[in-house]
Coordinates of C-alpha atoms in Angstrom, one line a residue:
X1253 CA -8.3 0.5 -3.2
X1254 CA -8.0 -2.8 -5.0
X1255 CA -9.0 -1.4 -8.4
X1256 CA -6.1 1.1 -8.4
X1257 CA -3.9 -1.7 -9.7
X1258 CA -5.7 -1.5 -13.1
X1259 CA -3.9 1.8 -13.7
X1260 CA -0.5 0.0 -13.7
X1261 CA -1.7 -1.8 -16.9
X1262 CA -4.0 0.9 -18.4
X1263 CA -1.2 3.5 -18.4
X1264 CA 1.6 2.2 -20.7
X1265 CA 4.4 4.1 -18.9
X1266 CA 7.1 3.1 -16.4
X1267 CA 6.0 2.8 -12.8
X1268 CA 8.0 5.9 -11.7
X1269 CA 6.3 8.0 -14.3
X1270 CA 2.8 6.8 -13.3
X1271 CA 3.4 7.4 -9.6
X1272 CA 5.0 10.8 -10.2
X1273 CA 1.8 11.9 -12.0
X1274 CA -0.4 10.3 -9.3
X1275 CA 1.5 12.1 -6.5
X1276 CA 1.6 15.4 -8.3
X1277 CA -2.1 15.5 -9.1
X1278 CA -2.9 14.4 -5.5
X1279 CA -0.8 17.3 -4.1
X1280 CA -2.8 19.7 -6.3
X1281 CA -6.1 18.2 -5.2
X1282 CA -5.3 18.1 -1.5
X1283 CA -3.7 21.6 -1.7
X1284 CA -7.0 22.9 -3.2
X1285 CA -8.9 21.2 -0.4
X1286 CA -6.8 22.9 2.3
X1287 CA -7.1 26.3 0.5
X1288 CA -10.9 26.1 0.2
X1289 CA -11.3 24.9 3.8
X1290 CA -8.8 27.5 5.1
X1291 CA -6.9 24.7 6.9
X1292 CA -3.3 25.0 8.1
X1293 CA -0.7 22.4 7.1
X1294 CA 2.0 23.6 9.5
X1295 CA 3.8 21.4 11.9
X1296 CA 4.7 21.9 15.6
X1297 CA 8.3 21.5 14.8
X1298 CA 10.6 21.1 11.8
X1299 CA 11.6 17.7 13.2
X1300 CA 8.0 16.5 12.8
X1301 CA 7.8 17.8 9.3
X1302 CA 11.1 16.0 8.4
X1303 CA 9.8 12.8 9.9
X1304 CA 6.6 12.8 7.9
X1305 CA 8.5 13.8 4.8
X1306 CA 10.8 10.9 5.3
X1307 CA 7.8 8.6 5.5
X1308 CA 6.8 10.0 2.2
X1309 CA 10.0 8.7 0.6
X1310 CA 9.1 5.2 1.9
X1311 CA 5.7 5.7 0.4
X1312 CA 7.2 6.6 -3.0
X1313 CA 9.3 3.5 -3.0
X1314 CA 6.3 1.3 -1.9
X1315 CA 4.2 2.7 -4.8
X1316 CA 6.9 2.3 -7.4
X1317 CA 7.8 -1.3 -6.4
X1318 CA 4.1 -2.2 -6.2
X1319 CA 3.3 -0.9 -9.7
X1320 CA 6.5 -2.4 -11.1
X1321 CA 5.5 -5.8 -9.6
X1322 CA 2.2 -5.6 -11.4
X1323 CA 3.8 -4.5 -14.7
X1324 CA 6.3 -7.3 -14.8
X1325 CA 3.8 -10.0 -13.8
X1326 CA 0.0 -9.6 -13.4
X1327 CA -2.4 -7.6 -11.2
X1328 CA -3.2 -10.7 -9.2
X1329 CA 0.4 -11.6 -8.5
X1330 CA 1.3 -8.1 -7.5
X1331 CA -1.7 -7.7 -5.2
X1332 CA -1.3 -11.0 -3.5
X1333 CA 2.4 -10.4 -2.9
X1334 CA 1.7 -7.0 -1.4
X1335 CA -0.9 -8.4 0.9
X1336 CA 1.7 -10.2 2.9
X1337 CA 2.1 -6.8 4.6
X1338 CA -0.4 -7.5 7.4
X1339 CA 1.8 -10.4 8.5
X1340 CA 4.9 -8.2 8.3
X1341 CA 2.9 -5.6 10.3
X1342 CA 2.2 -8.2 12.9
X1343 CA 5.9 -8.9 13.2
X1344 CA 7.1 -5.2 13.2
X1345 CA 4.3 -3.6 15.3
X1346 CA 5.4 -5.0 18.6
X1347 CA 9.0 -4.1 17.8
X1348 CA 7.9 -0.5 17.3
X1349 CA 6.4 -0.6 20.8
X1350 CA 9.6 -2.0 22.3
X1351 CA 8.3 -5.5 22.6
X1352 CA 9.4 -8.8 21.2
X1353 CA 7.8 -10.0 18.0
X1354 CA 5.1 -12.6 18.4
X1355 CA 6.5 -16.1 17.5
X1356 CA 3.1 -17.0 15.9
X1357 CA 3.5 -14.0 13.6
X1358 CA 6.7 -15.5 12.3
X1359 CA 4.9 -18.7 11.7
X1360 CA 2.2 -16.9 9.7
X1361 CA 5.0 -15.1 7.7
X1362 CA 6.5 -18.4 6.8
X1363 CA 3.2 -19.8 5.8
X1364 CA 2.5 -16.7 3.7
X1365 CA 5.8 -17.3 1.9
X1366 CA 4.7 -20.8 1.3
X1367 CA 1.6 -19.4 -0.5
X1368 CA 3.9 -17.2 -2.6
X1369 CA 6.0 -20.2 -3.6
X1370 CA 2.8 -21.9 -4.8
X1371 CA 2.1 -18.9 -7.1
X1372 CA 5.6 -19.0 -8.7
X1373 CA 6.1 -21.8 -11.2
X1374 CA 9.9 -21.3 -11.4
X1375 CA 12.1 -19.7 -8.7
X1376 CA 14.3 -17.9 -11.3
X1377 CA 14.8 -14.2 -12.0
X1378 CA 14.1 -15.0 -15.6
X1379 CA 10.6 -15.9 -14.7
X1380 CA 8.3 -12.8 -14.6
X1381 CA 6.0 -14.2 -12.0
X1382 CA 9.0 -14.6 -9.6
X1383 CA 10.1 -11.0 -10.3
X1384 CA 6.6 -9.8 -9.6
X1385 CA 6.5 -11.7 -6.3
X1386 CA 9.9 -10.3 -5.2
X1387 CA 9.0 -6.7 -6.0
X1388 CA 5.6 -7.2 -4.4
X1389 CA 7.2 -8.5 -1.1
X1390 CA 9.6 -5.5 -1.0
X1391 CA 6.6 -3.2 -1.5
X1392 CA 4.8 -5.0 1.3
X1393 CA 7.6 -4.5 3.8
X1394 CA 7.9 -0.8 2.8
X1395 CA 4.1 -0.4 3.2
X1396 CA 4.1 -2.0 6.6
X1397 CA 6.8 0.3 7.9
X1398 CA 5.2 3.3 6.3
X1399 CA 1.9 2.5 8.0
X1400 CA 3.5 2.0 11.4
X1401 CA 5.4 5.3 11.3
X1402 CA 2.3 7.1 10.0
X1403 CA 0.2 5.8 12.9
X1404 CA 2.7 7.4 15.3
X1405 CA 2.3 10.8 13.7
X1406 CA -1.5 10.5 13.3
X1407 CA -1.8 11.0 17.1
X1408 CA -0.7 14.6 16.6
X1409 CA -1.8 15.6 13.1
X1410 CA -4.8 15.2 10.8
X1411 CA -4.7 12.4 8.2
X1412 CA -5.1 14.7 5.2
X1413 CA -2.1 16.8 6.4
X1414 CA 0.1 13.7 6.8
X1415 CA -0.9 12.4 3.4
X1416 CA -0.3 15.8 1.8
X1417 CA 3.2 16.0 3.2
X1418 CA 4.0 12.4 2.1
X1419 CA 2.7 13.1 -1.4
X1420 CA 4.9 16.2 -1.6
X1421 CA 7.9 14.1 -0.7
X1422 CA 6.9 11.4 -3.2
X1423 CA 6.6 14.0 -6.0
X1424 CA 9.9 15.7 -5.3
X1425 CA 11.8 12.3 -5.1
X1426 CA 10.3 10.8 -8.3
X1427 CA 9.7 13.7 -10.7
X1428 CA 13.4 13.9 -11.8
X1429 CA 13.1 10.3 -12.9
X1430 CA 9.6 10.5 -14.5
X1431 CA 10.5 9.8 -18.1
X1432 CA 7.6 10.6 -20.4
X1433 CA 5.5 12.4 -17.8
X1434 CA 4.5 15.3 -20.2
X1435 CA 3.8 12.8 -23.0
X1436 CA 1.4 11.0 -20.7
X1437 CA -0.3 14.1 -19.5
X1438 CA -0.7 15.4 -23.0
X1439 CA -2.9 12.5 -24.0
X1440 CA -6.5 13.3 -22.8
X1441 CA -7.4 9.6 -22.0
X1442 CA -4.3 9.2 -19.8
X1443 CA -4.8 12.6 -18.2
X1444 CA -8.3 11.5 -17.1
X1445 CA -6.9 8.2 -15.8
X1446 CA -4.4 10.2 -13.7
X1447 CA -7.0 12.6 -12.3
X1448 CA -9.2 9.6 -11.3
X1449 CA -6.2 7.8 -9.8
X1450 CA -5.1 10.9 -7.9
X1451 CA -8.5 12.1 -6.8
X1452 CA -10.5 8.9 -5.9
X1453 CA -7.9 6.2 -5.3
X1454 CA -5.2 8.4 -3.6
X1455 CA -6.4 11.6 -2.0
X1456 CA -9.7 10.2 -0.8
X1457 CA -8.8 6.6 -0.3
X1458 CA -5.6 7.1 1.5
X1459 CA -6.9 9.9 3.7
X1460 CA -9.7 7.5 4.9
X1461 CA -7.0 4.8 5.4
X1462 CA -4.8 6.9 7.5
X1463 CA -7.8 8.1 9.6
X1464 CA -8.7 4.4 10.2
X1465 CA -5.3 3.9 11.9
X1466 CA -6.4 6.1 14.8
X1467 CA -9.0 3.5 15.8
X1468 CA -7.4 0.3 14.6
X1469 CA -4.0 -1.4 14.9
X1470 CA -2.0 -1.4 11.7
X1471 CA -2.3 -5.2 11.6
X1472 CA -6.1 -5.2 12.0
X1473 CA -6.6 -2.3 9.5
X1474 CA -4.4 -4.2 7.0
X1475 CA -6.2 -7.4 7.4
X1476 CA -9.6 -5.9 7.0
X1477 CA -8.5 -4.8 3.5
X1478 CA -7.6 -8.3 2.4
X1479 CA -10.7 -8.4 0.2
X1480 CA -8.8 -6.1 -2.2
X1481 CA -6.8 -8.8 -4.0
X1482 CA -10.0 -10.7 -4.6
X1483 CA -12.0 -7.9 -6.3
X1484 CA -8.9 -6.4 -7.8
X1485 CA -8.0 -9.8 -9.5
X1486 CA -11.6 -10.1 -10.7
X1487 CA -11.5 -6.6 -12.1
X1488 CA -8.3 -7.4 -13.9
X1489 CA -9.9 -10.6 -15.3
X1490 CA -12.9 -8.6 -16.5
X1491 CA -11.2 -5.4 -17.8
X1492 CA -7.8 -6.7 -18.8
X1493 CA -8.4 -10.3 -19.7
X1494 CA -5.9 -11.6 -17.1
X1495 CA -7.2 -15.0 -16.2
X1496 CA -5.5 -16.2 -13.0
X1497 CA -4.1 -19.7 -13.2
X1498 CA -5.4 -22.3 -10.7
X1499 CA -2.1 -22.3 -8.7
X1500 CA -2.6 -18.5 -8.1
X1501 CA -5.9 -19.1 -6.4
X1502 CA -4.3 -21.8 -4.2
X1503 CA -1.4 -19.6 -3.2
X1504 CA -3.6 -16.5 -2.8
X1505 CA -5.9 -18.5 -0.6
X1506 CA -3.0 -19.4 1.7
X1507 CA -1.8 -15.7 1.9
X1508 CA -5.3 -14.4 2.6
X1509 CA -5.9 -17.2 5.2
X1510 CA -2.8 -16.0 7.1
X1511 CA -4.0 -12.4 7.0
X1512 CA -7.5 -13.2 8.1
X1513 CA -6.3 -15.5 10.9
X1514 CA -4.1 -12.7 12.2
X1515 CA -7.0 -10.3 12.6
X1516 CA -9.2 -12.8 14.4
X1517 CA -6.2 -13.6 16.7
X1518 CA -5.7 -9.8 17.4
X1519 CA -9.4 -9.4 18.1
X1520 CA -9.3 -12.4 20.5
X1521 CA -6.3 -10.9 22.3
X1522 CA -8.1 -7.5 22.5
X1523 CA -11.2 -9.2 24.0
X1524 CA -9.1 -10.9 26.7
X1525 CA -7.4 -7.6 27.5
X1526 CA -10.7 -5.9 27.9
X1527 CA -11.9 -8.6 30.3
X1528 CA -8.8 -8.3 32.4
X1529 CA -9.3 -4.5 32.7
X1530 CA -12.9 -5.0 33.8
X1531 CA -11.7 -7.5 36.5

């Protein structure tokens, strides 16, 4: 999903407008899928529906803050800021299970923030890189919470149904603020961008992502996706001419190191747990 970030630059419209179009087309695509397959999208209770719908509002805020982070800075800064979310997941996931957060996760979070400080040349709101990092971190927290809540519901409902409901919520919340949406969709080039963004990078990619949460912890699944900032930054370099400064590679290396370290740590813990069960 790393190349999705290119659309934040290729579409010259506010983040809310881009995400509104993305969600709307994704709803239409998934709705057609359900209709052709004859699948039901009903919930066992209205409470479950409201819960998933509420997660969709978080999803909307995550997308908007993520794209805005990229628009005010660069693709690389936005992506690296977002990819602190595996560390936030490591802190929050035990809390969702009624356990205390792992102290080492806090250490990794602090080390990740150190990496973010290396990216930003000036800790001032007047600096666009700093703005990008702040919005990216907000997006990371929202994404971590969204994934944890989604994992809870995926036990009971299919991934495509959960995503469909979340996208409906995203559309309803953002469409009233989507300034210039019809202008964007009237341009054939931008219309094609939106269809690709909705079909490949949203409907398909996020359905697969949610499905992966049934077999992996949110932390592990997030960490396995840490290659995204690398190929996403390279794609922005090639297609948009955004040459990452040396300090960005250094800070990004620190952030990704924390994320990868966390997945190895989780795997080691899982291995020990398995050995104990065998005994």
